[in-house]
Amino acid sequence: MRKIILLLTTLMLFFTCTSTSWAAEEPRFQYRYNYTELREFLHINSKEFKKEWKSGTTIAQMAEKRNINEQELLLFLADKQFSQLDRALQKGEIDKDFYHNYSMTLMRDNILSFIHANDHKSTAKRIDKPIKTLAGKTAHWRGKVEFLKEEGEVKSYTTVQPIQKENAEQLLSVDTVLSNNLKAYDVKDSSQVTEDITFAMIEVTWEKEGKKQKETIVAK
């Protein structure tokens, strides 16, 4: 019963929060998405999934094409994350404080970034010129955030590329926060882009030699 209440509380935050609470410490839990289970949920085979992904289609767009709304997708992915959190708690890999903190803050950002991002978007064919482009780099990664108006709606695309090719296969997550403390996927109005957004922080997490690494790209 406690898990159900916590799940519902977390999902309420998906639709009510407009800013992000950042954890001060390094997360001790890294959720690994199961793409076989995800494809089964989306009713898509491996070949179709790869084709759409390489064309720049996001997970959320794949779901929408198959009449699966975003709330259903969020519920499915949140339930999978809770299952892994439960196992980590039982094994003593995390404590109860981390369990609650992760489920109330980091889980939301993790899932939303996952379903709305696609690194192949930068190579997908686009007709409209970007409203704004922010770019930057660190020692290991280059990053770019583009804002475009597509079908009357402002959409943002975050792309990261490794400076060293061996890092490409070890990418774990990419999270973008804008100068007005909004997530990139929260921006819907072109005036926000042109007037308010002056830089972006792209947090890249990857694995190297079995250890998790993290760098923040300041894109201007």
XYZ file of C-alpha atoms in Angstrom:
220
model
C 0.000 0.000 0.000
C 2.865 2.381 0.885
C 4.452 1.753 -2.535
C 1.183 2.525 -4.342
C 0.742 5.795 -2.413
C 4.353 6.768 -3.134
C 3.930 5.942 -6.831
C 0.808 8.080 -7.097
C 2.484 10.950 -5.229
C 5.472 10.800 -7.560
C 3.286 10.771 -10.664
C 1.389 13.813 -9.381
C 4.748 15.597 -9.304
C 5.305 14.687 -12.961
C 2.519 17.071 -13.928
C 2.735 19.774 -11.238
C 6.433 20.529 -10.782
C 7.931 23.344 -12.849
C 11.416 23.315 -11.358
C 13.927 20.669 -10.338
C 15.381 19.838 -6.953
C 18.989 18.808 -7.346
C 20.511 16.168 -5.065
C 23.674 17.389 -3.392
C 25.313 13.974 -3.282
C 26.269 11.558 -6.040
C 23.356 9.153 -6.672
C 24.001 5.613 -5.503
C 21.354 4.165 -7.788
C 21.492 4.165 -11.582
C 18.410 2.809 -13.294
C 19.053 0.682 -16.390
C 16.243 0.697 -18.928
C 15.154 -2.690 -20.258
C 14.598 -2.096 -23.971
C 13.030 -5.526 -24.532
C 10.279 -4.740 -22.016
C 9.924 -1.236 -23.440
C 9.468 -2.516 -27.001
C 6.844 -4.996 -25.805
C 4.974 -2.171 -24.062
C 5.137 -0.037 -27.211
C 4.083 -2.981 -29.427
C 7.117 -2.505 -31.667
C 9.753 -4.988 -32.800
C 13.504 -4.443 -32.612
C 13.883 -3.580 -36.312
C 11.126 -0.946 -36.240
C 12.448 0.512 -32.992
C 15.980 0.949 -34.385
C 14.657 2.486 -37.601
C 12.507 5.055 -35.792
C 15.220 5.817 -33.234
C 17.820 6.471 -35.927
C 15.377 8.781 -37.710
C 15.218 10.972 -34.592
C 11.919 9.733 -33.117
C 11.744 9.959 -29.311
C 10.260 7.281 -27.043
C 7.323 9.593 -26.293
C 6.673 10.050 -30.024
C 6.827 6.295 -30.633
C 4.214 5.816 -27.915
C 1.988 8.577 -29.315
C 2.072 6.994 -32.785
C 0.703 3.795 -31.213
C -2.077 5.536 -29.276
C -0.260 5.209 -25.939
C -0.541 8.497 -24.069
C 2.314 9.950 -22.060
C 0.695 9.236 -18.694
C 0.512 5.499 -19.514
C 4.172 5.571 -20.561
C 5.174 7.388 -17.353
C 3.268 4.897 -15.207
C 4.936 1.947 -16.950
C 8.463 3.349 -16.580
C 7.913 4.547 -12.994
C 6.712 1.070 -12.000
C 9.857 -0.469 -13.503
C 12.060 1.988 -11.621
C 10.274 1.246 -8.347
C 10.931 -2.474 -8.861
C 14.662 -1.832 -9.183
C 14.610 0.567 -6.236
C 12.901 -2.095 -4.106
C 15.605 -4.645 -4.983
C 18.391 -2.149 -4.252
C 16.809 -1.337 -0.867
C 16.462 -5.028 0.028
C 20.128 -5.654 -0.863
C 21.252 -2.728 1.272
C 22.650 -0.839 -1.740
C 20.551 2.213 -0.793
C 18.820 3.357 2.396
C 15.234 4.517 2.938
C 16.166 8.203 2.787
C 17.716 7.764 -0.651
C 14.715 5.660 -1.760
C 12.291 8.477 -0.952
C 14.538 11.296 -2.209
C 15.159 9.556 -5.534
C 11.513 8.678 -6.115
C 10.354 12.234 -5.345
C 12.985 14.143 -7.375
C 15.499 12.290 -9.549
C 13.062 9.708 -10.938
C 10.881 12.356 -12.556
C 13.805 14.001 -14.361
C 15.313 10.677 -15.366
C 12.139 9.410 -17.033
C 11.177 12.674 -18.730
C 14.684 13.126 -20.125
C 14.660 9.535 -21.365
C 11.357 9.723 -23.255
C 11.883 13.205 -24.763
C 15.542 12.960 -25.869
C 17.147 11.342 -28.894
C 20.797 11.874 -29.857
C 19.929 11.205 -33.514
C 17.704 14.282 -33.721
C 20.648 16.372 -34.841
C 20.995 14.241 -37.978
C 17.282 14.038 -38.748
C 16.073 16.163 -41.655
C 14.732 19.543 -40.574
C 13.179 22.280 -42.636
C 12.861 25.092 -40.102
C 15.856 27.126 -38.993
C 16.458 26.899 -35.210
C 15.080 29.782 -33.138
C 18.208 29.553 -30.994
C 21.196 27.254 -30.665
C 23.342 26.938 -27.519
C 26.610 25.017 -27.633
C 29.575 24.196 -25.410
C 32.038 21.475 -24.447
C 33.986 19.906 -21.583
C 37.102 17.755 -21.546
C 35.156 14.701 -22.755
C 31.910 15.901 -24.369
C 30.480 18.444 -26.805
C 26.871 19.488 -26.292
C 24.227 21.463 -28.125
C 20.663 22.559 -27.378
C 18.503 23.636 -30.336
C 15.063 25.240 -30.169
C 12.813 24.891 -33.215
C 9.220 25.738 -34.008
C 7.524 22.690 -35.459
C 3.834 22.660 -36.350
C 3.297 25.783 -34.254
C 4.945 24.335 -31.153
C 8.397 25.100 -29.771
C 10.500 21.971 -29.312
C 13.994 21.573 -27.935
C 16.621 19.028 -28.874
C 19.711 18.259 -26.802
C 22.594 16.486 -28.517
C 25.877 15.341 -26.978
C 28.890 13.901 -28.769
C 31.981 12.329 -27.196
C 35.328 13.939 -27.862
C 36.836 10.487 -27.370
C 34.928 7.856 -29.382
C 35.236 5.156 -26.717
C 32.892 7.106 -24.432
C 29.976 6.891 -26.885
C 28.881 3.372 -25.955
C 29.058 4.098 -22.212
C 26.644 7.041 -22.094
C 24.171 6.629 -19.225
C 22.102 9.817 -19.153
C 21.825 13.391 -20.396
C 19.928 16.059 -18.458
C 19.421 19.686 -19.544
C 18.539 22.679 -17.345
C 18.108 26.161 -18.809
C 19.113 29.555 -17.436
C 15.555 30.200 -16.209
C 15.669 26.939 -14.190
C 13.336 25.132 -16.594
C 13.931 21.776 -18.175
C 14.346 21.987 -21.950
C 11.128 20.045 -22.538
C 9.159 22.566 -20.419
C 9.745 25.429 -22.861
C 6.760 25.896 -25.178
C 6.774 29.619 -25.972
C 9.184 31.147 -28.516
C 9.444 34.392 -26.497
C 10.927 32.390 -23.612
C 13.624 31.150 -25.961
C 14.517 34.492 -27.557
C 14.235 36.684 -24.453
C 14.856 34.614 -21.339
C 17.182 31.732 -22.214
C 20.833 32.767 -22.381
C 22.583 29.501 -21.516
C 21.957 25.846 -20.710
C 23.581 23.327 -18.352
C 23.864 19.870 -19.935
C 24.752 17.218 -17.370
C 26.310 14.132 -18.982
C 26.755 10.875 -17.059
C 28.752 7.992 -18.486
C 30.628 4.917 -17.345
C 34.369 4.418 -17.728
C 36.256 1.372 -16.473
C 33.310 0.409 -14.291
C 33.065 3.815 -12.611
C 30.403 6.457 -13.198
C 31.689 9.781 -14.501
C 29.872 13.099 -14.723
C 30.530 16.436 -16.418
C 28.390 19.534 -16.919
C 28.545 21.337 -20.243
C 27.811 25.064 -20.129
C 26.198 25.797 -23.491
C 25.945 29.444 -24.601
